[in-house]
Tab-separated table of C-alpha atoms in Angstrom:
chain	number	residue	atom	x	y	z
A	709	MET	CA	0.000	0.000	0.000
A	710	SER	CA	1.143	3.505	-0.728
A	711	ASP	CA	2.011	5.871	2.117
A	712	ALA	CA	0.521	8.734	0.100
A	713	SER	CA	-2.669	10.387	1.246
A	714	PRO	CA	-5.796	9.427	-0.725
A	715	GLU	CA	-6.072	12.950	-2.172
A	716	SER	CA	-2.540	12.741	-3.638
A	717	LEU	CA	-3.731	9.836	-5.797
A	718	PHE	CA	-6.026	12.204	-7.722
A	719	THR	CA	-4.954	13.483	-11.140
A	720	PRO	CA	-4.889	16.399	-11.574
A	721	ALA	CA	-4.416	17.004	-7.840
A	722	ASP	CA	-5.827	20.542	-7.987
A	723	HIS	CA	-9.021	19.544	-9.782
A	724	PRO	CA	-12.088	21.058	-8.062
A	725	LEU	CA	-13.764	17.606	-7.923
A	726	ALA	CA	-10.820	15.945	-6.141
A	727	GLY	CA	-12.266	16.466	-2.671
A	728	PRO	CA	-15.866	15.433	-3.455
A	729	VAL	CA	-14.771	12.346	-5.411
A	730	MET	CA	-12.413	11.163	-2.671
A	731	ALA	CA	-15.150	11.759	-0.092
A	732	ALA	CA	-17.499	9.612	-2.180
A	733	LEU	CA	-14.895	6.855	-2.434
A	734	ALA	CA	-14.506	6.930	1.338
A	735	THR	CA	-18.130	5.758	1.613
A	736	VAL	CA	-17.363	2.563	-0.335
A	737	GLN	CA	-16.529	-0.400	1.902
A	738	ASP	CA	-14.744	-3.573	0.946
A	739	PRO	CA	-17.571	-6.147	1.247
A	740	GLU	CA	-15.342	-8.661	3.047
A	741	ILE	CA	-13.206	-6.456	5.290
A	742	LYS	CA	-16.017	-3.952	5.993
A	743	ARG	CA	-13.626	-0.971	5.961
A	744	PRO	CA	-13.521	2.015	3.528
A	745	ILE	CA	-11.449	1.258	0.446
A	746	THR	CA	-9.609	4.578	0.865
A	747	GLU	CA	-8.567	3.543	4.371
A	748	ILE	CA	-7.071	0.160	3.497
A	749	GLY	CA	-5.095	1.137	0.410
A	750	MET	CA	-7.400	-0.292	-2.259
A	751	VAL	CA	-7.637	2.984	-4.231
A	752	ASP	CA	-4.574	2.981	-6.481
A	753	ALA	CA	-5.269	5.971	-8.709
A	754	VAL	CA	-8.051	8.403	-9.611
A	755	SER	CA	-8.155	10.654	-12.662
A	756	ILE	CA	-10.677	12.913	-14.361
A	757	ASP	CA	-10.611	14.625	-17.749
A	758	ASP	CA	-12.038	17.922	-18.929
A	759	THR	CA	-15.379	16.327	-19.824
A	760	GLY	CA	-15.964	14.971	-16.301
A	761	ARG	CA	-15.107	11.380	-17.176
A	762	LEU	CA	-13.785	9.740	-14.022
A	763	THR	CA	-11.442	6.743	-13.951
A	764	VAL	CA	-10.836	4.899	-10.675
A	765	ARG	CA	-8.318	2.094	-10.289
A	766	ILE	CA	-9.116	-0.313	-7.435
A	767	LEU	CA	-6.652	-2.910	-6.163
A	768	LEU	CA	-8.225	-6.256	-5.288
A	769	THR	CA	-6.679	-8.303	-2.499
A	770	ILE	CA	-6.426	-11.293	-4.863
A	771	SER	CA	-7.029	-11.700	-8.587
A	772	GLY	CA	-9.973	-14.056	-8.117
A	773	CYS	CA	-11.765	-11.882	-5.544
A	774	PRO	CA	-15.332	-13.281	-5.495
A	775	LEU	CA	-16.883	-9.884	-4.766
A	776	LYS	CA	-15.106	-7.780	-7.392
A	777	ASP	CA	-18.380	-7.058	-9.172
A	778	THR	CA	-19.812	-5.695	-5.931
A	779	LEU	CA	-16.775	-3.439	-5.512
A	780	ARG	CA	-17.101	-2.204	-9.073
A	781	SER	CA	-20.813	-1.436	-8.777
A	782	ASP	CA	-20.514	0.193	-5.337
A	783	THR	CA	-17.651	2.410	-6.536
A	784	THR	CA	-19.564	3.407	-9.647
A	785	ALA	CA	-22.720	4.164	-7.695
A	786	ALA	CA	-20.938	6.295	-5.091
A	787	THR	CA	-18.879	8.434	-7.486
A	788	SER	CA	-21.650	8.877	-10.055
A	789	LYS	CA	-23.553	10.960	-7.505
A	790	VAL	CA	-20.849	13.660	-7.465
A	791	ASP	CA	-21.973	16.777	-9.336
A	792	GLY	CA	-19.736	17.304	-12.341
A	793	VAL	CA	-18.907	13.636	-12.902
A	794	THR	CA	-20.350	12.630	-16.277
A	795	SER	CA	-19.252	8.985	-16.410
A	796	VAL	CA	-17.275	6.495	-14.318
A	797	ASP	CA	-14.823	3.807	-15.402
A	798	VAL	CA	-13.619	1.407	-12.711
A	799	GLU	CA	-10.409	-0.474	-13.453
A	800	LEU	CA	-9.460	-3.456	-11.289
A	801	GLY	CA	-5.896	-4.354	-10.419
A	802	VAL	CA	-4.358	-6.707	-7.842
A	803	MET	CA	-2.281	-5.939	-4.767
A	804	THR	CA	1.355	-6.978	-4.721
A	805	ASP	CA	2.661	-9.347	-2.048
A	806	GLU	CA	4.097	-6.337	-0.215
A	807	GLN	CA	0.772	-4.511	-0.316
A	808	ARG	CA	-1.086	-7.567	0.970
A	809	GLY	CA	1.448	-7.912	3.781
A	810	ALA	CA	0.974	-4.252	4.707
A	811	LEU	CA	-2.807	-4.718	4.692
A	812	ARG	CA	-2.533	-7.716	6.991
A	813	LYS	CA	-0.373	-5.732	9.427
A	814	GLN	CA	-2.850	-2.864	9.350
A	815	LEU	CA	-5.815	-5.113	10.097
A	816	THR	CA	-4.167	-7.256	12.762
A	817	GLY	CA	-2.226	-4.525	14.502
A	818	ASN	CA	1.076	-6.062	13.320
A	819	ALA	CA	0.473	-9.166	15.444
A	820	THR	CA	2.900	-11.926	14.529
A	821	GLU	CA	1.713	-14.701	16.816
A	822	ARG	CA	-1.373	-16.769	16.227
A	823	GLU	CA	-3.827	-15.544	18.798
A	824	ILE	CA	-7.572	-15.651	19.267
A	825	PRO	CA	-8.791	-12.067	19.690
A	826	PHE	CA	-11.961	-13.116	21.544
A	827	ALA	CA	-9.881	-14.801	24.264
A	828	LYS	CA	-7.985	-11.623	25.127
A	829	PRO	CA	-8.766	-9.975	28.463
A	830	GLY	CA	-10.825	-6.880	27.858
A	831	ASN	CA	-12.295	-7.999	24.532
A	832	LEU	CA	-15.872	-6.742	24.444
A	833	THR	CA	-17.293	-9.073	21.804
A	834	GLN	CA	-20.066	-11.182	23.292
A	835	VAL	CA	-19.256	-14.756	22.299
A	836	ILE	CA	-22.387	-16.888	22.531
A	837	ALA	CA	-22.270	-20.625	21.891
A	838	ILE	CA	-25.537	-22.201	20.799
A	839	ALA	CA	-25.479	-25.719	22.247
A	840	SER	CA	-27.745	-28.737	22.429
A	841	GLY	CA	-27.600	-32.140	24.028
A	842	LYS	CA	-28.733	-33.976	20.907
A	843	GLY	CA	-29.110	-33.375	17.196
A	844	GLY	CA	-32.317	-32.487	15.402
A	845	VAL	CA	-33.580	-29.865	17.858
A	846	GLY	CA	-33.088	-26.927	15.469
A	847	LYS	CA	-29.936	-25.482	17.015
A	848	SER	CA	-28.607	-24.195	13.674
A	849	SER	CA	-31.962	-22.622	12.816
A	850	VAL	CA	-31.898	-20.749	16.099
A	851	THR	CA	-28.305	-19.641	15.429
A	852	VAL	CA	-28.830	-18.185	11.949
A	853	ASN	CA	-32.116	-16.498	12.842
A	854	LEU	CA	-30.724	-15.017	16.040
A	855	ALA	CA	-27.684	-13.742	14.116
A	856	SER	CA	-29.851	-12.214	11.381
A	857	ALA	CA	-32.151	-10.557	13.906
A	858	LEU	CA	-29.214	-9.098	15.845
A	859	ALA	CA	-27.711	-7.725	12.614
A	860	ALA	CA	-31.068	-6.151	11.745
A	861	ARG	CA	-30.817	-4.301	15.071
A	862	GLY	CA	-27.586	-2.684	13.957
A	863	ARG	CA	-25.226	-5.063	15.733
A	864	LYS	CA	-22.012	-6.286	14.087
A	865	VAL	CA	-22.363	-10.064	14.082
A	866	GLY	CA	-20.148	-12.981	13.107
A	867	VAL	CA	-21.280	-16.602	12.808
A	868	LEU	CA	-18.837	-19.480	13.225
A	869	ASP	CA	-20.224	-22.850	12.186
A	870	ALA	CA	-18.307	-25.019	14.634
A	871	ASP	CA	-20.422	-28.079	13.839
A	872	ILE	CA	-17.501	-29.666	12.029
A	873	TYR	CA	-19.318	-32.821	10.926
A	874	GLY	CA	-22.791	-31.422	10.363
A	875	HIS	CA	-22.116	-27.907	9.057
A	876	SER	CA	-25.390	-26.462	7.786
A	877	VAL	CA	-25.043	-22.738	8.481
A	878	PRO	CA	-23.793	-21.845	4.961
A	879	THR	CA	-26.869	-23.444	3.383
A	880	MET	CA	-29.213	-21.772	5.850
A	881	LEU	CA	-27.695	-18.374	5.015
A	882	GLY	CA	-27.565	-18.934	1.261
A	883	VAL	CA	-23.749	-18.936	0.969
A	884	ASP	CA	-23.104	-22.662	0.608
A	885	GLU	CA	-21.268	-22.120	-2.702
A	886	ALA	CA	-19.111	-19.259	-1.374
A	887	ARG	CA	-15.436	-19.589	-0.575
A	888	PRO	CA	-13.405	-17.285	1.697
A	889	THR	CA	-10.641	-15.043	0.387
A	890	SER	CA	-7.122	-15.407	1.786
A	891	VAL	CA	-4.893	-12.345	2.173
A	892	ASP	CA	-1.319	-13.148	3.160
A	893	ASN	CA	-2.421	-16.179	5.246
A	894	MET	CA	-5.300	-14.193	6.734
A	895	ILE	CA	-8.783	-15.504	5.911
A	896	MET	CA	-11.674	-13.164	5.172
A	897	PRO	CA	-15.044	-14.418	6.441
A	898	VAL	CA	-17.741	-14.780	3.802
A	899	PRO	CA	-20.326	-11.976	3.895
A	900	ALA	CA	-23.962	-13.073	4.111
A	901	GLY	CA	-25.910	-9.848	4.064
A	902	ASP	CA	-24.694	-7.960	7.124
A	903	LEU	CA	-23.233	-11.094	8.709
A	904	LYS	CA	-19.663	-12.408	8.625
A	905	VAL	CA	-19.696	-16.194	8.271
A	906	MET	CA	-17.103	-18.945	8.492
A	907	SER	CA	-17.623	-22.694	8.311
A	908	ILE	CA	-15.431	-25.700	7.752
A	909	GLY	CA	-17.712	-26.421	4.812
A	910	MET	CA	-16.281	-23.343	3.075
A	911	LEU	CA	-12.738	-24.693	3.370
A	912	LYS	CA	-13.407	-28.100	1.812
A	913	GLN	CA	-12.259	-28.773	-1.747
A	914	ARG	CA	-15.598	-30.355	-2.633
A	915	LYS	CA	-19.051	-29.823	-1.208
A	916	ASP	CA	-19.609	-33.575	-0.818
A	917	GLN	CA	-16.265	-34.140	0.898
A	918	VAL	CA	-16.629	-35.868	4.276
A	919	VAL	CA	-14.817	-34.359	7.268
A	920	ALA	CA	-13.343	-37.211	9.315
A	921	TRP	CA	-11.127	-35.452	11.829
A	922	ARG	CA	-10.316	-36.103	15.452
A	923	GLY	CA	-7.927	-34.860	18.113
A	924	PRO	CA	-5.141	-32.460	17.050
A	925	ILE	CA	-6.429	-31.928	13.489
A	926	LEU	CA	-9.857	-30.967	14.784
A	927	ASP	CA	-8.291	-28.629	17.337
A	928	ARG	CA	-6.131	-26.923	14.685
A	929	ALA	CA	-9.150	-26.390	12.449
A	930	LEU	CA	-10.998	-24.602	15.259
A	931	THR	CA	-7.947	-22.467	16.026
A	932	GLN	CA	-7.652	-21.532	12.355
A	933	MET	CA	-11.262	-20.389	12.147
A	934	LEU	CA	-10.863	-18.287	15.297
A	935	ALA	CA	-7.308	-16.938	14.970
A	936	ASP	CA	-6.612	-16.803	11.231
A	937	VAL	CA	-9.953	-15.297	10.220
A	938	TYR	CA	-10.179	-11.501	10.212
A	939	TRP	CA	-13.416	-11.017	12.123
A	940	GLY	CA	-12.907	-7.327	12.818
A	941	ASP	CA	-14.694	-5.527	15.640
A	942	LEU	CA	-17.813	-7.561	16.430
A	943	ASP	CA	-20.582	-6.973	18.914
A	944	PHE	CA	-21.516	-10.670	18.808
A	945	LEU	CA	-19.855	-13.875	17.661
A	946	LEU	CA	-22.328	-16.757	17.558
A	947	LEU	CA	-20.938	-20.288	17.587
A	948	ASP	CA	-23.101	-23.087	16.230
A	949	LEU	CA	-21.772	-26.024	18.261
A	950	PRO	CA	-22.158	-29.674	17.352
A	951	PRO	CA	-24.671	-31.532	19.536
A	952	GLY	CA	-23.486	-33.253	22.674
A	953	THR	CA	-20.478	-32.847	24.936
A	954	GLY	CA	-17.643	-34.059	22.716
A	955	ASP	CA	-14.250	-32.808	21.557
A	956	VAL	CA	-15.432	-29.589	19.888
A	957	ALA	CA	-17.373	-28.335	22.929
A	958	ILE	CA	-14.420	-29.064	25.200
A	959	SER	CA	-11.862	-27.511	22.841
A	960	LEU	CA	-13.895	-24.343	22.326
A	961	GLY	CA	-14.477	-24.082	26.062
A	962	GLN	CA	-10.726	-24.058	26.566
A	963	LYS	CA	-10.072	-21.572	23.749
A	964	LEU	CA	-12.941	-19.227	24.647
A	965	PRO	CA	-13.288	-19.297	28.439
A	966	ASN	CA	-15.420	-16.136	28.379
A	967	ALA	CA	-18.012	-17.538	25.991
A	968	GLU	CA	-21.583	-17.737	27.203
A	969	VAL	CA	-23.969	-20.527	26.301
A	970	VAL	CA	-27.567	-20.775	25.131
A	971	VAL	CA	-28.991	-24.296	25.369
A	972	VAL	CA	-31.572	-25.374	22.760
A	973	THR	CA	-34.030	-28.150	23.502
A	974	THR	CA	-37.419	-29.406	22.362
A	975	PRO	CA	-40.466	-29.869	24.623
A	976	GLN	CA	-40.285	-33.614	25.302
A	977	GLN	CA	-38.741	-34.661	28.598
A	978	ALA	CA	-36.243	-37.033	26.986
A	979	ALA	CA	-34.744	-34.128	25.026
A	980	ALA	CA	-34.733	-31.889	28.119
A	981	GLU	CA	-32.711	-34.408	30.112
A	982	VAL	CA	-30.065	-34.520	27.396
A	983	ALA	CA	-30.029	-30.718	27.040
A	984	GLU	CA	-29.252	-30.382	30.741
A	985	ARG	CA	-25.973	-32.212	30.132
A	986	ALA	CA	-24.894	-29.618	27.561
A	987	GLY	CA	-25.516	-26.860	30.081
A	988	THR	CA	-23.660	-28.747	32.794
A	989	MET	CA	-20.677	-29.265	30.465
A	990	ALA	CA	-20.522	-25.514	29.818
A	991	SER	CA	-20.425	-24.863	33.539
A	992	MET	CA	-17.600	-27.386	33.963
A	993	LEU	CA	-15.633	-25.297	31.440
A	994	ASN	CA	-16.377	-22.133	33.476
A	995	GLN	CA	-18.755	-20.813	30.822
A	996	ARG	CA	-21.975	-19.151	31.928
A	997	VAL	CA	-25.295	-20.505	30.672
A	998	ILE	CA	-27.404	-17.432	29.922
A	999	GLY	CA	-30.626	-19.193	29.009
A	1000	VAL	CA	-32.641	-21.915	27.321
A	1001	VAL	CA	-34.568	-21.863	24.042
A	1002	GLU	CA	-37.404	-24.337	23.526
A	1003	ASN	CA	-37.718	-25.024	19.811
A	1004	MET	CA	-40.671	-26.745	18.076
A	1005	ALA	CA	-42.719	-25.749	21.117
A	1006	TRP	CA	-46.145	-26.213	19.473
A	1007	LEU	CA	-48.008	-26.009	16.186
A	1008	GLU	CA	-50.673	-23.392	15.549
A	1009	THR	CA	-53.377	-24.896	13.358
A	1010	SER	CA	-56.887	-23.898	12.288
A	1011	CYS	CA	-59.666	-26.239	13.362
A	1012	PRO	CA	-61.696	-27.509	10.362
A	1013	ASP	CA	-64.833	-27.639	12.506
A	1014	CYS	CA	-64.891	-24.336	14.405
A	1015	GLY	CA	-62.393	-22.351	12.362
A	1016	ALA	CA	-60.545	-21.215	15.469
A	1017	SER	CA	-56.782	-21.452	15.896
A	1018	HIS	CA	-55.609	-24.182	18.266
A	1019	ARG	CA	-52.218	-24.941	19.761
A	1020	VAL	CA	-51.157	-28.547	19.157
A	1021	GLU	CA	-48.238	-29.751	21.268
A	1022	LEU	CA	-46.834	-32.378	18.913
A	1023	PHE	CA	-43.754	-33.049	21.036
A	1024	GLY	CA	-45.313	-32.668	24.443
A	1025	SER	CA	-44.708	-29.687	26.693
A	1026	GLY	CA	-42.580	-28.377	29.514
A	1027	GLY	CA	-39.134	-29.364	28.263
A	1028	GLY	CA	-37.834	-25.804	28.122
A	1029	ASP	CA	-39.100	-24.950	31.588
A	1030	THR	CA	-37.711	-28.189	32.997
A	1031	THR	CA	-34.284	-27.572	31.492
A	1032	ALA	CA	-34.165	-23.977	32.742
A	1033	THR	CA	-35.300	-24.934	36.248
A	1034	THR	CA	-32.894	-27.853	36.547
A	1035	LEU	CA	-29.915	-25.827	35.316
A	1036	SER	CA	-30.785	-22.951	37.655
A	1037	THR	CA	-30.712	-25.345	40.601
A	1038	ARG	CA	-27.642	-27.227	39.456
A	1039	LEU	CA	-25.535	-24.176	38.531
A	1040	GLY	CA	-26.568	-21.953	41.417
A	1041	TYR	CA	-27.815	-18.972	39.401
A	1042	GLU	CA	-30.898	-18.151	37.337
A	1043	VAL	CA	-31.005	-19.722	33.888
A	1044	PRO	CA	-34.128	-18.278	32.250
A	1045	LEU	CA	-36.275	-19.721	29.489
A	1046	LEU	CA	-35.451	-17.101	26.840
A	1047	ALA	CA	-37.892	-18.124	24.107
A	1048	GLN	CA	-40.362	-20.748	22.928
A	1049	VAL	CA	-40.247	-21.049	19.144
A	1050	PRO	CA	-43.319	-22.708	17.593
A	1051	LEU	CA	-43.294	-24.984	14.582
A	1052	GLN	CA	-43.846	-23.130	11.319
A	1053	GLN	CA	-43.440	-24.424	7.778
A	1054	GLN	CA	-41.770	-21.207	6.622
A	1055	LEU	CA	-39.021	-21.700	9.220
A	1056	ARG	CA	-38.032	-25.003	7.639
A	1057	GLU	CA	-38.406	-23.685	4.088
A	1058	GLY	CA	-36.275	-20.643	4.870
A	1059	GLY	CA	-33.477	-22.876	6.123
A	1060	ASP	CA	-33.547	-24.902	2.922
A	1061	VAL	CA	-33.284	-21.892	0.611
A	1062	GLY	CA	-31.019	-19.678	2.722
A	1063	ARG	CA	-33.593	-17.098	3.823
A	1064	PRO	CA	-33.987	-16.850	7.631
A	1065	ILE	CA	-37.590	-16.462	8.750
A	1066	VAL	CA	-36.791	-13.322	10.781
A	1067	THR	CA	-36.244	-11.564	7.444
A	1068	THR	CA	-38.991	-13.229	5.359
A	1069	ASP	CA	-41.818	-13.499	7.923
A	1070	PRO	CA	-40.826	-11.519	11.037
A	1071	ASP	CA	-44.436	-11.148	12.166
A	1072	GLY	CA	-45.284	-14.865	12.020
A	1073	PRO	CA	-45.331	-16.911	15.245
A	1074	ALA	CA	-41.807	-18.299	14.841
A	1075	GLY	CA	-40.462	-14.984	13.590
A	1076	GLN	CA	-41.896	-13.133	16.568
A	1077	ALA	CA	-40.415	-15.627	19.032
A	1078	LEU	CA	-36.967	-15.359	17.458
A	1079	GLN	CA	-37.218	-11.563	17.330
A	1080	GLY	CA	-38.014	-11.617	21.028
A	1081	LEU	CA	-34.963	-13.784	21.652
A	1082	ALA	CA	-32.804	-11.267	19.788
A	1083	ASP	CA	-34.251	-8.401	21.838
A	1084	ARG	CA	-33.330	-10.158	25.077
A	1085	ILE	CA	-29.799	-10.943	23.876
A	1086	ALA	CA	-29.219	-7.497	22.368
A	1087	GLY	CA	-30.482	-5.803	25.518
A	1088	ARG	CA	-27.626	-7.213	27.548
A	1089	GLY	CA	-25.081	-4.887	25.874
A	1090	ARG	CA	-21.292	-5.087	25.816
A	1091	ARG	CA	-19.789	-5.616	29.228
A	1092	LEU	CA	-16.907	-7.154	31.176
A	1093	VAL	CA	-18.998	-8.152	34.206
A	1094	GLY	CA	-18.476	-11.827	34.985
A	1095	LYS	CA	-15.671	-12.271	32.458
A	1096	GLN	CA	-12.288	-13.715	33.297
A	1097	LEU	CA	-9.714	-10.923	32.941
A	1098	GLY	CA	-6.598	-13.089	33.005
A	1099	LEU	CA	-5.266	-11.452	36.165
A	1100	ALA	CA	-3.213	-13.169	38.819
A	1101	PRO	CA	-2.029	-12.031	42.286
A	1102	VAL	CA	1.427	-10.455	42.412
A	1103	GLY	CA	4.116	-12.988	43.133
A	1104	ARG	CA	2.475	-15.931	41.427
């Protein structure tokens, strides 16, 4: 990247449109890094002729940047609004190795060691692991809808699909064909609307490739997705955990001791008993369980005889309350039932086509429940209360 100021890239430098054009370019963000292109050295040169024809040269991080068309259109749209600009040509170049290295240093604060930013004392990102005792309870659906609802409330949200063997988050967010960009060994999360997303499914060579990892390889993969990915400044990082209390839950508990946990269950008692184990495991890893979500709580259906709407409890009732009550007693602090999400066909359909129900049907029964969950989570705010600060008494 050049050390020159953005304005010095303008030719001719004394042109009366230099300031307005550079101000317009400063509103264009790289869709992966989420920073202005003028700030991270992506604007290589800007020129304008006597007729008002503007030419902007943008440097891509890599030649095969998957979002180059977005960059081109955003740059064109922003600069076309400047009075006096008659047309815009956007040329795309590629950063040199030195420029990519400088960008990496700028984004990471020149850190040389592999470190997980969310594990640092004082980090204000709320890391929330969505856990379940067993599969099939809709944990991933809760994760993607909660993330989407938080982003709609203006929060900066990342989603890490830590379900190594059953990664479904990319499909549920409509980015299952996307691949992350690598900049000088730093991985850019895939944008999904306003979300930043990373999944092991995005790192596989083929979509149908089976992940059969254990032990050290599994641990390194988790470290890579936490330490080598440029997440930026997030308000929330949601982790979609695999079901149960296996290697991934333990490893993430060790890497992210300040993470908090939401336990997802379904209404039947058998599922509630298993969900309690996931909450207990989190406590054993010194993570705080902040609540329980009961998914598939009931089905609203219209009676063919009377025409009224009736609540049908297909999977029984009380599982969410039982889990919350048991965990409150076992852990010694209140674990509330945060939400009861009813069955709704659109919730399943949205997961299949990558359109979360909180964006397609926010006023439906499931959408309202998930919006309420987001309100409760968002209302907690950034804080250090209850977090481990990594301090030790003098002399130890």
